[in-house]
Coordinates of C-alpha atoms (C1' of nucleotides) in Angstrom, one line a residue:
Chain A
M1 CA 31.9 16.9 -20.0
G2 CA 34.4 14.4 -19.4
V3 CA 33.6 10.8 -19.0
S4 CA 33.3 10.0 -15.1
D5 CA 34.4 6.2 -15.1
A6 CA 37.2 5.1 -17.9
S7 CA 37.0 1.7 -16.9
E8 CA 32.8 1.0 -17.5
G9 CA 33.6 -0.3 -20.7
G10 CA 29.6 1.3 -23.0
C11 CA 28.7 2.5 -20.1
E12 CA 29.4 6.1 -20.1
G13 CA 26.7 8.3 -19.0
L14 CA 24.9 5.9 -17.3
L15 CA 23.9 6.0 -13.2
S16 CA 25.0 3.5 -10.5
I17 CA 22.4 2.0 -9.1
G18 CA 23.0 4.2 -5.8
A19 CA 22.6 7.1 -8.0
A20 CA 19.6 5.7 -9.8
A21 CA 17.8 5.4 -6.3
A22 CA 19.1 8.6 -5.2
R23 CA 17.4 10.3 -8.2
A24 CA 14.8 8.0 -8.8
G25 CA 13.7 8.7 -4.7
V26 CA 13.7 5.2 -4.4
T27 CA 15.8 2.4 -2.2
E28 CA 18.4 0.1 -4.4
R29 CA 17.0 -2.8 -3.2
A30 CA 13.2 -1.7 -4.7
L31 CA 14.9 -1.2 -8.4
R32 CA 16.3 -5.0 -7.7
Y33 CA 13.1 -5.9 -6.9
Y34 CA 11.5 -4.2 -9.6
Q35 CA 13.4 -5.8 -12.2
E36 CA 13.1 -9.0 -10.8
L37 CA 9.5 -9.3 -11.5
G38 CA 10.6 -7.7 -15.2
L39 CA 9.5 -4.0 -15.0
I40 CA 12.1 -2.9 -15.6
E41 CA 15.9 -3.6 -17.2
P42 CA 18.7 -1.3 -16.1
S43 CA 20.1 0.1 -19.5
G44 CA 23.3 -1.5 -19.2
R45 CA 26.5 -3.5 -17.3
T46 CA 29.3 -3.4 -16.3
S47 CA 32.2 -6.1 -17.0
G48 CA 32.3 -6.4 -13.3
G49 CA 27.9 -6.7 -13.2
M50 CA 27.3 -4.0 -12.0
R51 CA 23.8 -2.5 -12.7
R52 CA 23.8 0.7 -15.0
Y53 CA 21.1 2.9 -15.3
S54 CA 20.0 5.6 -18.2
E55 CA 17.9 8.5 -18.1
T56 CA 14.6 7.0 -19.4
D57 CA 15.3 3.9 -17.4
L58 CA 14.3 6.5 -14.5
E59 CA 11.7 8.1 -16.6
R60 CA 10.0 4.5 -16.2
V61 CA 10.8 4.1 -12.0
A62 CA 9.4 7.3 -11.8
R63 CA 6.1 6.9 -13.6
I64 CA 5.9 3.4 -11.4
R65 CA 6.1 5.2 -8.6
E66 CA 3.1 7.1 -9.6
L67 CA 1.4 4.3 -10.5
Q68 CA 1.8 3.1 -7.2
T69 CA 1.7 5.7 -4.8
L70 CA -1.4 8.4 -6.4
L71 CA -2.8 5.7 -7.9
G72 CA -2.9 3.0 -5.1
L73 CA -2.2 0.4 -8.1
N74 CA 0.5 -2.8 -7.2
L75 CA 2.9 -3.7 -9.3
D76 CA 1.0 -6.6 -11.1
E77 CA -1.5 -4.0 -12.2
I78 CA 1.2 -1.2 -13.2
A79 CA 2.9 -4.3 -14.9
G80 CA 0.0 -4.1 -17.4
V81 CA -0.3 -0.5 -17.8
L82 CA 3.5 -0.2 -18.6
R83 CA 3.0 -3.4 -21.0
S84 CA 0.5 -0.9 -23.0
E85 CA 2.3 2.2 -23.0
D86 CA 5.4 0.0 -24.3
R87 CA 3.2 -1.0 -27.2
A88 CA 2.0 2.1 -27.6
G89 CA 5.3 3.6 -27.7
Q90 CA 6.6 0.9 -30.4
I91 CA 3.6 1.9 -32.6
R92 CA 4.6 5.0 -32.7
A93 CA 8.1 4.7 -33.4
A94 CA 6.9 2.6 -36.6
Y95 CA 4.3 4.6 -37.2
Y96 CA 4.6 4.0 -40.8
D97 CA 5.1 0.1 -41.1
A98 CA 2.9 -0.9 -38.3
G99 CA 1.4 -3.1 -40.9
T100 CA -2.2 -2.3 -42.7
P101 CA -3.8 1.1 -42.0
H102 CA -6.7 -1.2 -40.7
E103 CA -4.1 -2.8 -38.1
R104 CA -2.9 0.3 -37.2
Q105 CA -5.9 1.7 -36.3
R106 CA -7.2 -1.1 -34.0
L107 CA -4.0 -0.5 -32.2
L108 CA -4.9 3.0 -31.4
R109 CA -8.5 2.2 -31.1
E110 CA -6.7 0.1 -28.0
S111 CA -5.0 2.6 -27.1
L112 CA -7.8 4.7 -27.1
E113 CA -9.4 2.4 -24.7
L114 CA -6.5 1.5 -21.7
T115 CA -5.8 5.4 -21.4
A116 CA -9.8 6.1 -21.2
E117 CA -10.1 3.2 -18.4
L118 CA -6.9 5.1 -16.8
R119 CA -8.6 8.6 -16.7
A120 CA -11.4 7.1 -15.3
T121 CA -9.8 5.6 -12.0
V122 CA -7.6 9.2 -12.3
E123 CA -10.6 11.1 -12.1
A124 CA -12.6 9.2 -9.8
K125 CA -10.0 9.5 -6.9
R126 CA -9.0 13.0 -7.3
D127 CA -13.0 13.7 -7.1
G128 CA -12.7 11.6 -3.7
L129 CA -9.7 13.9 -2.7
A130 CA -11.5 17.0 -3.5
A131 CA -14.6 15.7 -1.0
F132 CA -11.7 14.8 1.5
L133 CA -10.4 18.4 1.1
A134 CA -13.9 20.5 1.4
D135 CA -14.6 18.0 4.7
L136 CA -11.7 19.6 6.2
D137 CA -11.9 22.5 5.2
A138 CA -15.4 22.5 6.8
R139 CA -13.5 21.4 10.1
L140 CA -11.0 24.2 9.4
A141 CA -14.0 26.5 9.4
K142 CA -15.4 25.1 12.8
I143 CA -12.0 25.6 14.9
R144 CA -11.3 28.5 13.7
A145 CA -15.0 30.0 14.9
A146 CA -14.6 28.4 17.8
L147 CA -11.2 30.3 18.7
D148 CA -12.4 33.6 17.7
D149 CA -15.7 33.0 21.6
Chain B
M1 CA -38.7 -2.6 13.8
G2 CA -38.5 -5.6 15.4
V3 CA -35.2 -7.4 17.4
S4 CA -33.9 -9.4 14.8
D5 CA -32.1 -11.5 17.3
A6 CA -33.4 -12.2 20.4
S7 CA -30.7 -14.1 22.2
E8 CA -27.7 -11.4 21.7
G9 CA -28.7 -9.8 25.3
G10 CA -28.1 -5.8 25.4
C11 CA -26.6 -5.9 21.8
E12 CA -29.5 -5.3 20.2
G13 CA -29.2 -3.0 16.6
L14 CA -25.8 -4.2 16.0
L15 CA -24.2 -5.9 13.5
S16 CA -22.4 -9.3 13.4
I17 CA -18.5 -9.2 11.9
G18 CA -20.1 -10.4 8.8
A19 CA -22.9 -7.7 7.8
A20 CA -20.4 -5.2 9.8
A21 CA -17.4 -5.9 7.3
A22 CA -20.1 -6.1 3.7
R23 CA -21.2 -2.8 4.7
A24 CA -18.0 -1.1 5.3
G25 CA -16.6 -3.3 2.3
V26 CA -13.8 -4.9 3.9
T27 CA -12.9 -8.4 5.1
E28 CA -13.7 -9.5 8.7
R29 CA -9.9 -10.5 9.0
A30 CA -9.4 -6.6 8.7
L31 CA -11.9 -5.9 11.3
R32 CA -10.1 -7.9 13.7
Y33 CA -6.7 -6.6 12.4
Y34 CA -8.0 -3.0 13.1
Q35 CA -9.0 -4.1 16.4
E36 CA -5.8 -6.2 17.3
L37 CA -3.8 -2.3 16.7
G38 CA -5.9 -0.9 18.5
L39 CA -7.9 1.4 16.3
I40 CA -11.1 0.2 16.5
E41 CA -13.2 -1.4 19.3
P42 CA -16.7 -3.5 18.6
S43 CA -19.5 -2.0 20.4
G44 CA -20.6 -4.5 21.9
R45 CA -20.0 -8.8 22.5
T46 CA -22.8 -11.6 22.7
S47 CA -22.7 -13.8 25.7
G48 CA -20.8 -16.0 23.4
G49 CA -18.0 -13.7 22.6
M50 CA -19.3 -12.6 19.2
R51 CA -18.4 -9.2 18.3
R52 CA -21.0 -6.7 17.5
Y53 CA -20.8 -3.7 15.7
S54 CA -22.4 0.0 15.9
E55 CA -23.3 2.0 13.1
T56 CA -20.6 4.3 15.0
D57 CA -17.9 1.9 14.7
L58 CA -18.8 1.5 10.6
E59 CA -18.1 5.1 10.1
R60 CA -14.9 4.5 11.6
V61 CA -14.1 1.6 9.8
A62 CA -14.8 3.9 6.7
R63 CA -12.6 6.9 8.0
I64 CA -9.7 4.6 8.1
R65 CA -10.1 3.2 4.8
E66 CA -10.4 7.0 3.7
L67 CA -7.1 8.0 5.0
Q68 CA -5.5 4.3 3.9
T69 CA -6.7 3.8 0.3
L70 CA -6.5 8.6 -0.8
L71 CA -3.9 9.5 1.3
G72 CA -1.9 6.3 2.0
L73 CA -1.5 6.1 5.2
N74 CA 0.1 3.2 7.0
L75 CA -2.0 2.0 10.4
D76 CA 0.6 3.9 12.2
E77 CA 0.0 7.1 10.8
I78 CA -4.1 6.5 10.9
A79 CA -3.3 5.5 14.6
G80 CA -2.5 9.0 15.2
V81 CA -5.0 10.9 13.4
L82 CA -7.5 8.7 14.9
R83 CA -6.3 10.0 18.2
S84 CA -6.2 13.5 17.6
E85 CA -10.0 12.9 15.9
D86 CA -11.1 11.8 19.5
R87 CA -9.6 14.2 21.7
A88 CA -10.8 16.9 19.7
G89 CA -14.6 14.6 19.6
Q90 CA -14.1 14.7 23.5
I91 CA -13.5 18.6 23.7
R92 CA -16.0 19.3 21.7
A93 CA -18.5 16.8 23.5
A94 CA -17.6 18.8 27.3
Y95 CA -16.9 22.1 25.6
Y96 CA -18.0 24.0 28.9
D97 CA -16.3 21.6 31.4
A98 CA -12.8 21.5 29.9
G99 CA -11.0 23.4 32.2
T100 CA -10.1 26.6 32.1
P101 CA -10.8 29.1 28.6
H102 CA -6.9 29.0 28.3
E103 CA -6.7 25.2 28.4
R104 CA -10.1 25.3 25.8
Q105 CA -7.6 27.4 23.4
R106 CA -4.6 25.3 23.3
L107 CA -6.2 21.8 22.6
L108 CA -8.4 24.1 19.4
R109 CA -4.7 25.5 18.6
E110 CA -3.5 21.9 18.5
S111 CA -6.6 20.8 16.6
L112 CA -5.9 23.6 14.1
E113 CA -2.9 22.6 13.4
L114 CA -3.4 18.6 13.1
T115 CA -5.8 19.2 10.4
A116 CA -4.0 22.1 8.3
E117 CA -1.2 19.6 8.3
L118 CA -4.0 16.8 7.1
R119 CA -4.9 19.4 4.7
A120 CA -1.6 20.1 2.7
T121 CA -1.0 16.4 2.0
V122 CA -4.4 16.1 1.1
E123 CA -4.1 18.9 -1.3
A124 CA -0.8 18.1 -2.4
K125 CA -2.0 14.6 -3.3
R126 CA -4.7 16.3 -4.9
D127 CA -2.9 18.8 -6.8
G128 CA -0.2 15.3 -8.4
L129 CA -4.0 13.9 -9.4
A130 CA -4.9 17.0 -11.4
A131 CA -1.8 17.0 -13.2
F132 CA -1.8 13.1 -13.7
L133 CA -5.4 13.8 -15.8
A134 CA -4.0 16.5 -17.6
D135 CA -1.1 14.3 -18.9
L136 CA -3.7 11.1 -20.0
D137 CA -6.0 14.0 -21.4
A138 CA -3.0 14.9 -23.8
R139 CA -2.5 11.5 -24.5
L140 CA -6.1 10.9 -25.2
A141 CA -5.8 14.0 -27.9
K142 CA -2.9 12.4 -29.5
I143 CA -4.7 9.1 -30.3
R144 CA -7.6 10.6 -31.1
A145 CA -6.1 12.6 -33.1
A146 CA -3.9 9.8 -34.7
L147 CA -7.0 8.2 -35.4
D148 CA -8.7 11.3 -37.3
D149 CA -5.8 10.6 -40.2
Chain C
dT1 C1' 45.8 -2.0 1.5
dT2 C1' 41.8 1.0 2.5
dG3 C1' 36.9 2.5 2.0
dC4 C1' 33.2 3.0 -0.2
dT5 C1' 29.8 0.9 -3.4
dC6 C1' 28.2 -2.6 -5.2
dC7 C1' 26.8 -8.2 -5.6
dT8 C1' 23.4 -12.2 -4.2
dC9 C1' 20.7 -15.0 -0.5
dA10 C1' 18.0 -14.8 2.8
dC11 C1' 15.1 -14.0 7.1
dG12 C1' 12.5 -9.9 9.0
dT13 C1' 8.1 -6.7 8.6
dC14 C1' 3.4 -4.8 7.4
dA15 C1' -1.7 -5.2 6.2
dC16 C1' -3.8 -8.5 5.6
dG17 C1' -5.6 -13.6 3.3
dT18 C1' -6.0 -18.1 4.1
dG19 C1' -7.3 -22.1 5.9
dA20 C1' -7.0 -25.4 10.0
dG21 C1' -9.9 -27.0 14.0
dG22 C1' -13.5 -25.7 16.9
dT23 C1' -18.0 -23.7 18.9
dG24 C1' -22.9 -20.5 19.1
dG25 C1' -27.1 -19.9 17.6
dC26 C1' -31.9 -20.2 14.9
Chain D
dT1 C1' -29.3 -32.6 14.1
dT2 C1' -28.2 -29.7 10.0
dG3 C1' -26.0 -25.2 8.2
dC4 C1' -24.5 -20.9 8.7
dT5 C1' -21.6 -18.2 10.9
dC6 C1' -18.5 -17.1 14.6
dC7 C1' -14.1 -17.6 17.4
dT8 C1' -8.9 -18.5 17.9
dC9 C1' -4.5 -19.6 16.0
dA10 C1' -1.3 -19.6 12.6
dC11 C1' 0.8 -20.1 8.0
dG12 C1' 1.5 -17.7 3.4
dT13 C1' 1.9 -13.2 0.3
dC14 C1' 3.4 -8.6 -1.4
dA15 C1' 6.8 -5.1 -1.5
dC16 C1' 9.4 -4.5 -0.1
dG17 C1' 13.8 -3.7 4.8
dT18 C1' 17.8 -5.2 6.6
dG19 C1' 21.4 -7.2 7.9
dA20 C1' 25.3 -11.3 6.0
dG21 C1' 29.4 -12.4 3.6
dG22 C1' 31.5 -11.3 -0.3
dT23 C1' 33.8 -8.2 -4.9
dG24 C1' 35.0 -4.6 -7.9
dG25 C1' 37.2 -0.4 -8.7
dC26 C1' 39.6 4.4 -7.6

DNA sequence: TTGCTCCTCACGTCACGTGAGGTGGC
DNA sequence: TTGCTCCTCACGTCACGTGAGGTGGC
């Protein structure tokens, strides 16, 4: 595994915006726009000012797209979800020094509530799609019956 | 069942744009915009130029919203789906005088193909949401386990 | 030096939101 | 005549798309 670019100055193993966009299935413009809104920050910059993205950055972009396309959330709502997930991650990371047991419990309950709320949204959407599917299957059956005349 | 408005001139039983928008869960602006794009035409107009919508019009609006919010199609794609559904409806309505049996079969096969294509899109989306749900359930289980310490 | 990729404006687009200013019918 | 709803422009917004003009590093 050789370093592909010796001039990156501390950005070894990170992806350029073009490579990151291709991997994440979005445009470079979208990545810059998410950054402008504070949804994501590239893990590094070269001395020339070029953005460098890590694998963790790519996972975050995938999460944004998932919340956008599957749930139809706007970027403002997604910012809220990401904020709460970041908080939950910090709690887990610093579990043993995250204040009193009482404080930890409060944070966990908050995380539980937000996740349960998101779950309800997802479930409603899935049920809607299931009903849609059933309707389409009924239509398909009718068309096939008409073809067998 | 009295006629609610004696001055409508042939628009009895039809809804104003305000009532139609409220029933369909969209704004008046959205209804006018769909019309501008040719997705829907109100069943009537009063002599004063006001739009009047039928129950069938409302079903069409509901269909547009369903394709938008559940599947994430844009209005151009929705226009295509509606066109093909309108064609299929015409075929069913004029089934016995829709040309030769061979011609009828061709139209049915076309309808079958478009519906099957739509079904594949819906199924993929539903599966994506099911995976999302499973992930959320795993998170919830972890949070609950952490709360039981 | 030549390509290719990256950078930052900045204007365009889609699906409406939101007034501005005027008309219609109980 | 007074409210309320409707009408048609027309400009604003969100999430980018799409060049314009310039820089960076193999």
